[in-house]
Amino acid sequence: MRLSKIFKIPLKAVESVLIIGYIIFEEFIWNTFAKPIFEYLKQLALLDTLRETFLNMNRYLLVTIFILIFVLAEYLGVLALILVAEQQILVGGLIYATKIPIASFVFWLFELTKPKLLTFGWLKFSYDRLMKLIDIVVNSSIYLGIKHSVKSVKENLRALFRRFIKENPFFRQLKSWYGILKAKLFKPSSAS
């Protein structure tokens, strides 16, 4: 019984680190960058022909294209992580920034062609397992506790912003002066 307690502590620590990583990804990368790009891609009229092409594509060609783009996105993520670990933070950040629109495109493609892609047993199995894992993570007490703390911190930061910046008379006056200066500097040119 004592041995199980010894293993429980490191396992909880690893679980906590993984959940914190997931929350950082979800809150910062997905909600801030990837989701807006993903939503933008879904509405692009330019992609209508591409949409039809993917929907009418042979399922083997479709899964090949999906995997190639997915692997490229993951490769860029790993490369960015390696560069950051080697203290090349700027280059790693730029490469990761490149990964985000590619990954968003992969999400768009998967959502668009999900019924056809999931006709592959191995992909359906992987997808189902991933969804079960995410469900376990988001229902864990560690996740719920950290998520509650993150929500509380966000609310406190918003309140501080409102109190010290948005509602502050000095900043309101500064904003007013900026508006006047902007109007004077960027007057519409009159035709002679």
XYZ file of C-alpha atoms in Angstrom:
192
model
C 0.000 0.000 0.000
C 2.839 2.365 0.808
C 4.426 1.800 -2.610
C 1.230 2.976 -4.337
C 1.373 6.232 -2.347
C 4.974 6.763 -3.476
C 3.944 6.440 -7.128
C 0.809 8.518 -6.640
C 2.716 11.763 -5.944
C 4.827 11.778 -9.145
C 1.818 10.677 -11.204
C -0.273 13.546 -9.806
C 2.614 15.948 -10.536
C 2.860 14.727 -14.152
C -0.919 14.890 -14.496
C -0.901 18.451 -13.153
C 1.857 19.537 -15.569
C 0.007 17.999 -18.521
C -3.264 19.638 -17.516
C -1.591 23.024 -17.017
C -0.027 22.642 -20.481
C -3.436 21.801 -21.922
C -5.029 24.838 -20.250
C -2.244 27.127 -21.500
C -2.744 25.745 -25.004
C -6.516 26.083 -24.768
C -6.593 29.560 -23.209
C -3.674 31.221 -24.948
C -2.941 29.513 -28.253
C -6.339 28.108 -29.245
C -8.685 30.837 -27.969
C -6.390 33.750 -28.825
C -4.900 32.734 -32.169
C -6.035 29.451 -33.693
C -9.790 29.665 -33.088
C -10.186 33.103 -34.744
C -8.186 31.871 -37.755
C -10.272 28.684 -37.827
C -13.527 30.691 -37.715
C -12.207 33.027 -40.422
C -11.315 30.082 -42.678
C -14.813 28.653 -42.286
C -16.312 31.863 -43.682
C -13.914 32.564 -46.555
C -15.708 32.627 -49.883
C -12.348 32.010 -51.529
C -12.354 28.514 -50.022
C -15.699 27.539 -51.566
C -14.041 25.857 -54.559
C -11.481 24.247 -52.284
C -14.325 23.118 -50.033
C -16.044 21.399 -52.954
C -12.763 19.872 -54.117
C -12.136 18.320 -50.700
C -15.723 17.112 -50.330
C -15.613 15.386 -53.725
C -12.077 14.029 -53.354
C -11.233 10.333 -53.251
C -10.979 9.330 -49.592
C -7.448 7.932 -49.964
C -6.165 11.142 -51.559
C -8.027 13.154 -48.917
C -6.494 11.256 -45.992
C -3.045 11.567 -47.600
C -3.381 15.339 -47.943
C -4.791 15.599 -44.412
C -1.915 13.582 -42.931
C 0.740 15.531 -44.855
C -0.601 18.891 -43.678
C -1.093 17.556 -40.129
C 2.477 16.196 -40.008
C 3.817 19.514 -41.341
C 1.978 21.416 -38.574
C 3.244 19.039 -35.893
C 6.786 19.157 -37.292
C 6.745 22.955 -37.059
C 5.555 22.696 -33.446
C 8.344 20.272 -32.511
C 10.919 22.364 -34.379
C 9.736 25.490 -32.535
C 10.011 23.664 -29.201
C 13.556 22.497 -30.023
C 14.594 26.017 -31.006
C 13.128 27.488 -27.818
C 14.971 24.804 -25.808
C 18.173 25.861 -27.602
C 17.432 29.447 -26.493
C 16.520 30.635 -29.978
C 13.244 31.973 -28.650
C 12.501 34.498 -31.402
C 13.026 32.006 -34.241
C 11.091 29.331 -32.325
C 8.245 31.778 -31.741
C 8.150 32.746 -35.412
C 8.070 29.113 -36.491
C 5.287 28.406 -33.997
C 3.403 31.432 -35.318
C 3.688 29.853 -38.778
C 2.286 26.597 -37.416
C -0.917 28.204 -36.096
C -2.569 28.999 -39.471
C -1.495 25.611 -40.848
C -2.977 23.844 -37.816
C -6.143 25.938 -38.159
C -6.395 24.808 -41.779
C -6.022 21.191 -40.613
C -8.882 21.713 -38.101
C -10.986 23.263 -40.853
C -10.227 20.392 -43.236
C -10.981 17.789 -40.567
C -14.269 19.420 -39.598
C -15.259 19.735 -43.256
C -14.410 16.154 -44.239
C -14.844 14.371 -40.912
C -17.432 11.816 -42.113
C -15.181 10.747 -44.985
C -11.962 10.758 -42.921
C -13.524 8.706 -40.147
C -14.330 5.914 -42.598
C -10.729 4.850 -41.931
C -10.880 2.558 -38.889
C -7.470 3.540 -37.530
C -8.314 7.264 -37.762
C -11.724 6.773 -36.143
C -10.101 4.732 -33.357
C -7.465 7.439 -32.788
C -10.057 10.220 -32.870
C -12.368 8.413 -30.424
C -9.473 7.756 -28.017
C -8.343 11.383 -28.223
C -11.877 12.621 -27.508
C -12.131 10.260 -24.505
C -8.759 11.500 -23.215
C -9.831 15.139 -23.583
C -13.101 14.305 -21.820
C -11.166 12.731 -18.922
C -8.882 15.771 -18.710
C -11.655 18.396 -18.750
C -13.654 16.516 -16.130
C -10.723 15.939 -13.757
C -10.675 17.773 -10.445
C -7.234 19.218 -11.228
C -8.465 20.703 -14.524
C -11.630 22.105 -12.980
C -9.671 23.653 -10.095
C -7.051 25.235 -12.351
C -9.712 26.406 -14.819
C -11.619 28.039 -11.948
C -8.408 29.788 -10.818
C -7.664 30.970 -14.368
C -11.203 32.328 -14.686
C -10.852 34.137 -11.362
C -7.498 35.660 -12.374
C -8.969 36.805 -15.720
C -11.914 38.444 -13.966
C -9.581 40.181 -11.510
C -7.372 41.437 -14.356
C -10.424 42.777 -16.214
C -11.602 44.546 -13.050
C -8.133 46.063 -12.559
C -8.075 47.180 -16.190
C -11.483 48.820 -15.853
C -10.569 50.477 -12.567
C -7.095 51.748 -13.390
C -7.153 52.199 -17.163
C -10.606 52.344 -18.711
C -12.349 54.372 -15.998
C -9.312 56.413 -14.941
C -9.810 60.138 -15.688
C -6.168 60.537 -16.719
C -6.423 57.814 -19.351
C -9.793 59.131 -20.536
C -8.216 62.563 -20.990
C -5.218 60.980 -22.746
C -7.593 59.154 -25.104
C -9.405 62.419 -25.806
C -6.116 64.198 -26.596
C -5.120 61.320 -28.858
C -8.419 61.668 -30.735
C -7.846 65.414 -31.228
C -4.227 64.877 -32.333
C -5.239 62.094 -34.689
C -7.959 64.264 -36.244
C -5.471 67.097 -36.832
C -2.695 64.875 -38.197
C -4.860 62.748 -40.433
C -7.286 65.222 -41.914
C -8.804 64.019 -45.155
C -7.063 65.789 -47.995
C -9.284 68.207 -49.891
C -9.302 68.111 -53.669
C -7.924 71.327 -55.210
